[in-house]
Amino acid sequence: MPLHQPAGQVWASGTDPRQDIERIFQLEAGSVRLLVEVTLSVLEIHDKTIRRHWVFGQTDRVCIGRAPDNDIVISAPVVSRHHAELVVQEQRWRLINRSRNGTYLNGEPIDDVLVSNGDRIGLATPLSYLQVELSYRRVWHYLDKDAVT
């Protein structure tokens, strides 16, 4: 479906999440960045029910650990003060281990790895984990070319 693009404005669409995530659209009037929302949920080990969850929208870093200055605070003694980070790099979410106790993705130890929707993050053990959900919303918006930095 064609869209009318007013002169001096930029339109962006999140129609194909795999291709449009954080992509920069270069149009005559400027450029627009699309953002992806990430939801992290602490799941009960035995029945996988959600005990707690966090939603992060317009951010490029989520810090996970035991210290109170983290975005997600997990008070388990095996979790390091600054255990892991989720960061946006190259238009994708990456999980980076910052702990001596280890970080796991889908049961495998990692140092630095891309995450996908449905992945499970283990902190210090592959058994207890955070469930990753990447939410893709259709976004139609425009910016004046002077508003784009």
mmCIF file with all atom_site columns, C-alpha atoms in Angstrom, residues 9-74:
data_model
loop_
_atom_site.group_PDB
_atom_site.id
_atom_site.type_symbol
_atom_site.label_atom_id
_atom_site.label_alt_id
_atom_site.label_comp_id
_atom_site.label_asym_id
_atom_site.label_entity_id
_atom_site.label_seq_id
_atom_site.pdbx_PDB_ins_code
_atom_site.Cartn_x
_atom_site.Cartn_y
_atom_site.Cartn_z
_atom_site.occupancy
_atom_site.B_iso_or_equiv
_atom_site.pdbx_formal_charge
_atom_site.auth_seq_id
_atom_site.auth_comp_id
_atom_site.auth_asym_id
_atom_site.auth_atom_id
_atom_site.pdbx_PDB_model_num
ATOM 1  C CA . GLN A 1 9  ? 9.060  14.705  6.252  1.00 0.00 ? 9  GLN A CA 1
ATOM 2  C CA . VAL A 1 10 ? 10.236 11.110  6.688  1.00 0.00 ? 10 VAL A CA 1
ATOM 3  C CA . TRP A 1 11 ? 8.050  8.020   7.045  1.00 0.00 ? 11 TRP A CA 1
ATOM 4  C CA . ALA A 1 12 ? 9.250  4.756   8.560  1.00 0.00 ? 12 ALA A CA 1
ATOM 5  C CA . SER A 1 13 ? 7.597  1.370   8.740  1.00 0.00 ? 13 SER A CA 1
ATOM 6  C CA . GLY A 1 14 ? 8.282  -1.648  10.934 1.00 0.00 ? 14 GLY A CA 1
ATOM 7  C CA . THR A 1 15 ? 6.577  -4.034  8.501  1.00 0.00 ? 15 THR A CA 1
ATOM 8  C CA . ASP A 1 16 ? 9.420  -6.565  8.436  1.00 0.00 ? 16 ASP A CA 1
ATOM 9  C CA . PRO A 1 17 ? 11.001 -6.727  11.913 1.00 0.00 ? 17 PRO A CA 1
ATOM 10 C CA . ARG A 1 18 ? 13.959 -8.850  10.853 1.00 0.00 ? 18 ARG A CA 1
ATOM 11 C CA . GLN A 1 19 ? 14.997 -6.247  8.284  1.00 0.00 ? 19 GLN A CA 1
ATOM 12 C CA . ASP A 1 20 ? 13.779 -3.019  9.863  1.00 0.00 ? 20 ASP A CA 1
ATOM 13 C CA . ILE A 1 21 ? 15.080 -3.314  13.435 1.00 0.00 ? 21 ILE A CA 1
ATOM 14 C CA . GLU A 1 22 ? 17.104 -0.207  14.154 1.00 0.00 ? 22 GLU A CA 1
ATOM 15 C CA . ARG A 1 23 ? 17.707 0.254   10.416 1.00 0.00 ? 23 ARG A CA 1
ATOM 16 C CA . ILE A 1 24 ? 18.422 3.762   9.260  1.00 0.00 ? 24 ILE A CA 1
ATOM 17 C CA . PHE A 1 25 ? 16.205 4.820   6.388  1.00 0.00 ? 25 PHE A CA 1
ATOM 18 C CA . GLN A 1 26 ? 17.918 7.379   4.221  1.00 0.00 ? 26 GLN A CA 1
ATOM 19 C CA . LEU A 1 27 ? 15.291 9.485   2.516  1.00 0.00 ? 27 LEU A CA 1
ATOM 20 C CA . GLU A 1 28 ? 15.548 12.856  0.851  1.00 0.00 ? 28 GLU A CA 1
ATOM 21 C CA . ALA A 1 29 ? 14.159 14.615  3.911  1.00 0.00 ? 29 ALA A CA 1
ATOM 22 C CA . GLY A 1 30 ? 16.407 12.918  6.503  1.00 0.00 ? 30 GLY A CA 1
ATOM 23 C CA . SER A 1 31 ? 16.565 9.623   8.374  1.00 0.00 ? 31 SER A CA 1
ATOM 24 C CA . VAL A 1 32 ? 14.592 7.747   11.033 1.00 0.00 ? 32 VAL A CA 1
ATOM 25 C CA . ARG A 1 33 ? 15.700 5.025   13.467 1.00 0.00 ? 33 ARG A CA 1
ATOM 26 C CA . LEU A 1 34 ? 13.260 2.296   14.399 1.00 0.00 ? 34 LEU A CA 1
ATOM 27 C CA . LEU A 1 35 ? 13.457 0.958   17.949 1.00 0.00 ? 35 LEU A CA 1
ATOM 28 C CA . VAL A 1 36 ? 12.643 -2.511  19.249 1.00 0.00 ? 36 VAL A CA 1
ATOM 29 C CA . GLU A 1 37 ? 11.177 -3.101  22.686 1.00 0.00 ? 37 GLU A CA 1
ATOM 30 C CA . VAL A 1 38 ? 12.796 -5.848  24.772 1.00 0.00 ? 38 VAL A CA 1
ATOM 31 C CA . THR A 1 39 ? 10.963 -7.621  27.601 1.00 0.00 ? 39 THR A CA 1
ATOM 32 C CA . LEU A 1 40 ? 12.844 -9.744  30.130 1.00 0.00 ? 40 LEU A CA 1
ATOM 33 C CA . SER A 1 41 ? 10.905 -12.068 32.423 1.00 0.00 ? 41 SER A CA 1
ATOM 34 C CA . VAL A 1 42 ? 12.116 -14.083 35.398 1.00 0.00 ? 42 VAL A CA 1
ATOM 35 C CA . LEU A 1 43 ? 10.575 -17.533 34.998 1.00 0.00 ? 43 LEU A CA 1
ATOM 36 C CA . GLU A 1 44 ? 9.914  -20.128 37.687 1.00 0.00 ? 44 GLU A CA 1
ATOM 37 C CA . ILE A 1 45 ? 12.306 -23.052 37.079 1.00 0.00 ? 45 ILE A CA 1
ATOM 38 C CA . HIS A 1 46 ? 9.758  -25.842 37.512 1.00 0.00 ? 46 HIS A CA 1
ATOM 39 C CA . ASP A 1 47 ? 6.671  -24.636 35.653 1.00 0.00 ? 47 ASP A CA 1
ATOM 40 C CA . LYS A 1 48 ? 8.070  -21.679 33.649 1.00 0.00 ? 48 LYS A CA 1
ATOM 41 C CA . THR A 1 49 ? 5.487  -19.236 35.002 1.00 0.00 ? 49 THR A CA 1
ATOM 42 C CA . ILE A 1 50 ? 6.469  -15.578 35.006 1.00 0.00 ? 50 ILE A CA 1
ATOM 43 C CA . ARG A 1 51 ? 7.448  -14.332 38.471 1.00 0.00 ? 51 ARG A CA 1
ATOM 44 C CA . ARG A 1 52 ? 8.450  -10.822 37.399 1.00 0.00 ? 52 ARG A CA 1
ATOM 45 C CA . HIS A 1 53 ? 9.097  -8.958  34.173 1.00 0.00 ? 53 HIS A CA 1
ATOM 46 C CA . TRP A 1 54 ? 10.609 -5.732  32.893 1.00 0.00 ? 54 TRP A CA 1
ATOM 47 C CA . VAL A 1 55 ? 9.955  -3.895  29.625 1.00 0.00 ? 55 VAL A CA 1
ATOM 48 C CA . PHE A 1 56 ? 12.605 -1.657  28.067 1.00 0.00 ? 56 PHE A CA 1
ATOM 49 C CA . GLY A 1 57 ? 11.665 0.545   25.135 1.00 0.00 ? 57 GLY A CA 1
ATOM 50 C CA . GLN A 1 58 ? 13.906 3.344   23.982 1.00 0.00 ? 58 GLN A CA 1
ATOM 51 C CA . THR A 1 59 ? 17.214 2.261   25.462 1.00 0.00 ? 59 THR A CA 1
ATOM 52 C CA . ASP A 1 60 ? 20.406 0.805   24.061 1.00 0.00 ? 60 ASP A CA 1
ATOM 53 C CA . ARG A 1 61 ? 21.701 -0.879  27.258 1.00 0.00 ? 61 ARG A CA 1
ATOM 54 C CA . VAL A 1 62 ? 20.148 -3.051  29.978 1.00 0.00 ? 62 VAL A CA 1
ATOM 55 C CA . CYS A 1 63 ? 22.384 -3.972  32.944 1.00 0.00 ? 63 CYS A CA 1
ATOM 56 C CA . ILE A 1 64 ? 21.639 -7.130  34.963 1.00 0.00 ? 64 ILE A CA 1
ATOM 57 C CA . GLY A 1 65 ? 23.111 -8.036  38.348 1.00 0.00 ? 65 GLY A CA 1
ATOM 58 C CA . ARG A 1 66 ? 22.844 -8.009  42.126 1.00 0.00 ? 66 ARG A CA 1
ATOM 59 C CA . ALA A 1 67 ? 23.901 -4.361  42.687 1.00 0.00 ? 67 ALA A CA 1
ATOM 60 C CA . PRO A 1 68 ? 21.120 -1.775  43.111 1.00 0.00 ? 68 PRO A CA 1
ATOM 61 C CA . ASP A 1 69 ? 22.424 0.369   40.223 1.00 0.00 ? 69 ASP A CA 1
ATOM 62 C CA . ASN A 1 70 ? 21.448 -2.288  37.632 1.00 0.00 ? 70 ASN A CA 1
ATOM 63 C CA . ASP A 1 71 ? 18.329 -1.989  35.476 1.00 0.00 ? 71 ASP A CA 1
ATOM 64 C CA . ILE A 1 72 ? 17.370 -5.522  36.544 1.00 0.00 ? 72 ILE A CA 1
ATOM 65 C CA . VAL A 1 73 ? 18.336 -6.447  40.104 1.00 0.00 ? 73 VAL A CA 1
ATOM 66 C CA . ILE A 1 74 ? 18.506 -10.180 40.890 1.00 0.00 ? 74 ILE A CA 1
#
